Coordinates of C-alpha atoms (C1' of nucleotides) in Angstrom, one line a residue:
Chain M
X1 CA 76.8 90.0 43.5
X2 CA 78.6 91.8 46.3
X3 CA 81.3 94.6 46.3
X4 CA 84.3 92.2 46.1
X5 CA 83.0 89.9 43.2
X6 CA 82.7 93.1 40.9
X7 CA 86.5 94.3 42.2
X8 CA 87.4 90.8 40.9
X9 CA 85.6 91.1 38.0
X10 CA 86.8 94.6 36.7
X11 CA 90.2 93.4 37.6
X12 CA 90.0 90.5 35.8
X13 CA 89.3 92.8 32.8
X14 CA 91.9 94.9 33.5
X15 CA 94.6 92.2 33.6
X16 CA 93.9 92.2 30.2
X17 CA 95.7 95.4 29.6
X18 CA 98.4 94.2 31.6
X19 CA 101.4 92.4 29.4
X20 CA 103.4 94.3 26.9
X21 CA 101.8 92.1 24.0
X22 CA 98.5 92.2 25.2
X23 CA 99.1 96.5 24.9
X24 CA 100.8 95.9 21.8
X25 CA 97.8 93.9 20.3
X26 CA 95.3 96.4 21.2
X27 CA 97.5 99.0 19.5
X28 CA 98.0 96.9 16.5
X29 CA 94.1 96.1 15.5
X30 CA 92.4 100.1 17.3
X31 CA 89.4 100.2 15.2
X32 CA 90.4 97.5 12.6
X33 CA 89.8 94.0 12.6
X34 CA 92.5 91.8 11.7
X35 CA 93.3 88.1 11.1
X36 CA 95.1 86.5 13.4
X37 CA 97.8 86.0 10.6
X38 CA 98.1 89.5 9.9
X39 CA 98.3 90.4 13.8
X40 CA 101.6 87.9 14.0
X41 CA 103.0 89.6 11.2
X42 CA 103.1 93.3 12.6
X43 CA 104.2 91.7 16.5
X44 CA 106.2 88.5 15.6
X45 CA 106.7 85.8 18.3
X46 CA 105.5 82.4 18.1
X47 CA 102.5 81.7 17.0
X48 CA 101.2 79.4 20.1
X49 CA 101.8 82.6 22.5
X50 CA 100.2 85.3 20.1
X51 CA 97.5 82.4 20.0
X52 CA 97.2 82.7 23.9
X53 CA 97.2 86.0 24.2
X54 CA 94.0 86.6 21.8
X55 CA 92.2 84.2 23.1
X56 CA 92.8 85.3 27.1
X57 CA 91.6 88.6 25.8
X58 CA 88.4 87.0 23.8
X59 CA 87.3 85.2 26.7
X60 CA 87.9 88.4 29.4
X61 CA 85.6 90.0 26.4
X62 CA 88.1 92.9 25.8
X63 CA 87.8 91.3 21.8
X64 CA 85.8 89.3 20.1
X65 CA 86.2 86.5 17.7
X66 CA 85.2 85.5 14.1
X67 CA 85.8 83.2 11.6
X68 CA 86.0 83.0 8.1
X69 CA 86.9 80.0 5.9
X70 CA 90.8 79.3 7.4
X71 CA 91.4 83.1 9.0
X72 CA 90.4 84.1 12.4
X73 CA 89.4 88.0 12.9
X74 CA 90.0 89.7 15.9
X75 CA 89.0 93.1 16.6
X76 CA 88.1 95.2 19.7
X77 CA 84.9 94.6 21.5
X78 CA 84.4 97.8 22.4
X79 CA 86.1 101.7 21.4
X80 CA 86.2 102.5 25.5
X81 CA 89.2 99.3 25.9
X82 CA 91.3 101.7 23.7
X83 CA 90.1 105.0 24.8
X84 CA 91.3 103.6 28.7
X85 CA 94.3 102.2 27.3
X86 CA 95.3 105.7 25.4
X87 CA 94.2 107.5 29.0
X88 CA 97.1 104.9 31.0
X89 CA 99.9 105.8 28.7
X90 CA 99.3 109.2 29.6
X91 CA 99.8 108.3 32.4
X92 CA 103.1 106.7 31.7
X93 CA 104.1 109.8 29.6
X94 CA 103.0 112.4 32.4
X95 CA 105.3 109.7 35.1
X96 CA 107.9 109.9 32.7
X97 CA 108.2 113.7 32.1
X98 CA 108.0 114.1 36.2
X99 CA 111.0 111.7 36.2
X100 CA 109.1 109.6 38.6
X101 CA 110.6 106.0 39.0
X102 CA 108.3 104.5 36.0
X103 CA 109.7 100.8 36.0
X104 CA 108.4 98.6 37.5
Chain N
X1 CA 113.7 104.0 23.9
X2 CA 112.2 101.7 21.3
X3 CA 108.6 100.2 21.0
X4 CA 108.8 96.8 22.8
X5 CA 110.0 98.9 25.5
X6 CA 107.4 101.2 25.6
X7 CA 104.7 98.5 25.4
X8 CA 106.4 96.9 28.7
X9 CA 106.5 100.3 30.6
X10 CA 102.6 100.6 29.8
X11 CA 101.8 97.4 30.6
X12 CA 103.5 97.5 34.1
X13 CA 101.3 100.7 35.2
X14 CA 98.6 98.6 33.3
X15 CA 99.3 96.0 35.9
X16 CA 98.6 98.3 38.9
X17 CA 94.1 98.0 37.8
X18 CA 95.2 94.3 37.7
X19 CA 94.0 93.4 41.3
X20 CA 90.9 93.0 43.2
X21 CA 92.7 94.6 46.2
X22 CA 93.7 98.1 44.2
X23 CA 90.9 98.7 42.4
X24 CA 89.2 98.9 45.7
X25 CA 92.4 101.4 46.5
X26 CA 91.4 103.8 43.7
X27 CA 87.5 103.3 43.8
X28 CA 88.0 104.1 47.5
X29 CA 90.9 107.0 47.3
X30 CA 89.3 108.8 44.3
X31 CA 89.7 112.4 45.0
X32 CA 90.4 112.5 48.6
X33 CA 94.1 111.9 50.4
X34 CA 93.7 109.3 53.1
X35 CA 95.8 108.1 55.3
X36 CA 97.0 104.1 55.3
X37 CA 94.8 103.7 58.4
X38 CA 91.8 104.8 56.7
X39 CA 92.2 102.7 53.6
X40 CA 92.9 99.7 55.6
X41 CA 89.2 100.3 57.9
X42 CA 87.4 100.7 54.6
X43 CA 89.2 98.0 53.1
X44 CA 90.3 95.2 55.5
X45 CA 92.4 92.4 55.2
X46 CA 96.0 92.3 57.1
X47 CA 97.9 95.6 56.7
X48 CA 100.9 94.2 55.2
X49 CA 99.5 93.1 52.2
X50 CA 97.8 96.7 51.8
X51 CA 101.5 98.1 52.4
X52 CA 102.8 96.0 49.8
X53 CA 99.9 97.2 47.4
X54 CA 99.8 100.7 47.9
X55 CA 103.7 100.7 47.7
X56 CA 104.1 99.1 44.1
X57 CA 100.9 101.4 43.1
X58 CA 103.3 104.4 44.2
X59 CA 106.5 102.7 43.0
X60 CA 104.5 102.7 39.6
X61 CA 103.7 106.3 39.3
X62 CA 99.9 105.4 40.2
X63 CA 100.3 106.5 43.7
X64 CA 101.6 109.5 45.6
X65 CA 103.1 108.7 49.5
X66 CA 103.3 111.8 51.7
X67 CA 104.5 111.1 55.2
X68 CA 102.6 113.6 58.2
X69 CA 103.6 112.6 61.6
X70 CA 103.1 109.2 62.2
X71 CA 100.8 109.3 59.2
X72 CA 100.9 107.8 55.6
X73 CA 98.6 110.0 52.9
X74 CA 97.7 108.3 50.0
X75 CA 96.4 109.2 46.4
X76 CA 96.0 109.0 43.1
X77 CA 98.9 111.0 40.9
X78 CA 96.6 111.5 38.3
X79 CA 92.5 111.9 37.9
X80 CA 93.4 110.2 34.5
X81 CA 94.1 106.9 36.7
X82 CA 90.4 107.1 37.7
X83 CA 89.1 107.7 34.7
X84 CA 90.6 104.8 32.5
X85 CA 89.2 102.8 35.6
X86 CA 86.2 103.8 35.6
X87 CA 85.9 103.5 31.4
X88 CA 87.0 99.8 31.9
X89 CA 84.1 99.2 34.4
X90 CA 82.1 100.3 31.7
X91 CA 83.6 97.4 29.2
X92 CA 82.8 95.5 31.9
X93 CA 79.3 96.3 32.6
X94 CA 78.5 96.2 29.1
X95 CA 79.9 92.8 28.9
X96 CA 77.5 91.7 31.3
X97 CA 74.8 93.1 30.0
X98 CA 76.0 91.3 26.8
X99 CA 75.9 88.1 28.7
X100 CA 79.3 87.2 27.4
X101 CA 81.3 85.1 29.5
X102 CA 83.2 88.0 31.6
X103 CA 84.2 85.4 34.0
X104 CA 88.3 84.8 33.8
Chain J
dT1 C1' 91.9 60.8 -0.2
dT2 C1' 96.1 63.5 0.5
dG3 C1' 98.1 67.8 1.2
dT4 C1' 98.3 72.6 2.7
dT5 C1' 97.4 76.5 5.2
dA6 C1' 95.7 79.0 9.4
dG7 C1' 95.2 78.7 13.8
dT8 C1' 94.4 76.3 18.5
dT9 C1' 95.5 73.3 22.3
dC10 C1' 98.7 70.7 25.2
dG11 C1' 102.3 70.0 28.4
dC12 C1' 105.3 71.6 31.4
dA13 C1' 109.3 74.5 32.9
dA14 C1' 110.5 79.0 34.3
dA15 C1' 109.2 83.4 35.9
dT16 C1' 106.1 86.5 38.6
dA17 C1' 102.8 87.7 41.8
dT18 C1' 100.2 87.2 46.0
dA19 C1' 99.5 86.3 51.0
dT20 C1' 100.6 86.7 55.6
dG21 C1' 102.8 86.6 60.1
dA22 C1' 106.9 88.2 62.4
dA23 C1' 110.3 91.5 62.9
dC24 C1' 111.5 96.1 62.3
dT25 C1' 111.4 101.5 61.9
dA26 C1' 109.9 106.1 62.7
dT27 C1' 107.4 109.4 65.2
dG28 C1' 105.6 111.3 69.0
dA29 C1' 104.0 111.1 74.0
dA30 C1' 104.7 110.2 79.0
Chain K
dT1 C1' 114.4 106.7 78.4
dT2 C1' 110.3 103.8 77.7
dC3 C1' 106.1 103.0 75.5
dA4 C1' 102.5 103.1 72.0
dT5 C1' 101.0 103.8 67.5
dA6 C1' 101.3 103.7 62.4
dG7 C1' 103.2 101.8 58.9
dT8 C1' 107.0 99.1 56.3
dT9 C1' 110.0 95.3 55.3
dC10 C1' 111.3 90.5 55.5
dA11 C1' 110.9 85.6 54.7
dT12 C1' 108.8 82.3 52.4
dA13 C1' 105.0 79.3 51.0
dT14 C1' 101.6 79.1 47.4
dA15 C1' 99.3 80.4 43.3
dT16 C1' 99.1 82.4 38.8
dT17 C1' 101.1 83.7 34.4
dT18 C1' 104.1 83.2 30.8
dG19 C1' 106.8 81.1 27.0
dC20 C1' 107.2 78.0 23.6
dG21 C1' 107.7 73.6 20.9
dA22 C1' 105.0 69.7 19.6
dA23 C1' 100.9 67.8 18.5
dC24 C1' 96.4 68.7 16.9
dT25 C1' 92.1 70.5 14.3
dA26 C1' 89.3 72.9 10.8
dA27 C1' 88.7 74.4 6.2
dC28 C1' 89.7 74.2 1.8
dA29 C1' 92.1 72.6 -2.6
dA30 C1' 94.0 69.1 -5.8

DNA sequence: TTGTTAGTTCGCAAATATATGAACTATGAA
DNA sequence: TTCATAGTTCATATATTTGCGAACTAACAA
């Protein structure tokens, strides 16, 4: 595995951190886990994208999966996915306060 | 400035650890300044697409330009930026380790 | 069975992002 | 001025992601 395959790799991982849902769902569940029902009920949307979303970020292995009679439980696969997204939106704060152009 | 909004702002400097190309920016910049030229012999590929990289990482409050001379200087507006990086290598080499599917 | 609930997958249009050569700009040197 | 060097911007083709309704599947209940 050379240098390029693992820069494709880890950025494949971090794409996961890179939709406003996808942030939004990693605030949502933190250090619960939570059905997939109760996830659409705190972000609304349809269901189908919501759907999407959870299961790009299963398969990236950002969360993982598990199923229980008709619910679907999603949670974190690891503390450090919300410890590095915490350290990027202090990021965004510290842009924000230098009133640095922070869009786009 | 309400949540949703927020959430897109830090996904769009989530988006900058989204590529192959600029992770290789900040695994290569780090703690030094270096100049376009530099980056591009350590990093290859045709120097507009670096341009165009380094420019939305800057535009996004990732990055910070200075101009010397004929020079560009490059580097990271934050160790934090380096540091969630780095933490999300870590998901991913755990992942591996894990044998989960990390590909995609 | 038949129905119901919870969630996933499909299909595909629309939006974004990427790649790259060519043209351009800015700075400094001869 | 004229030239060279360092880097950016433009134009545009291609690829990837997203959004979302419709159809589908799995598990359980009546």
């Amino acid at each position: 595995m050379d240098n390029k395959e693992i820069y494709i790799l880890h950025a494949n991982i971090c794409k996961a951190l890179g939709h406003a849902t996808r942030i939004e769902i990693i605030d949502t569940i933190q250090d619960n886990e939570m059905s997939f029902g109760q996830i659409l009920e705190k972000i609304g949307g349809p269901k189908s994208s919501l759907s999407q979303h959870l299961s790009s970020m299963a398969t990236k292995g950002i969360l993982t999966q598990r199923k229980e009679g008709l619910n679907v439980y999603y949670k974190l696969s690891s503390e450090k996915v919300a410890i590095a997204c915490r350290i990027m939106r202090e990021v965004l704060i510290e842009n924000i306060k230098k009133h640095q152009r922070f869009i786009n």
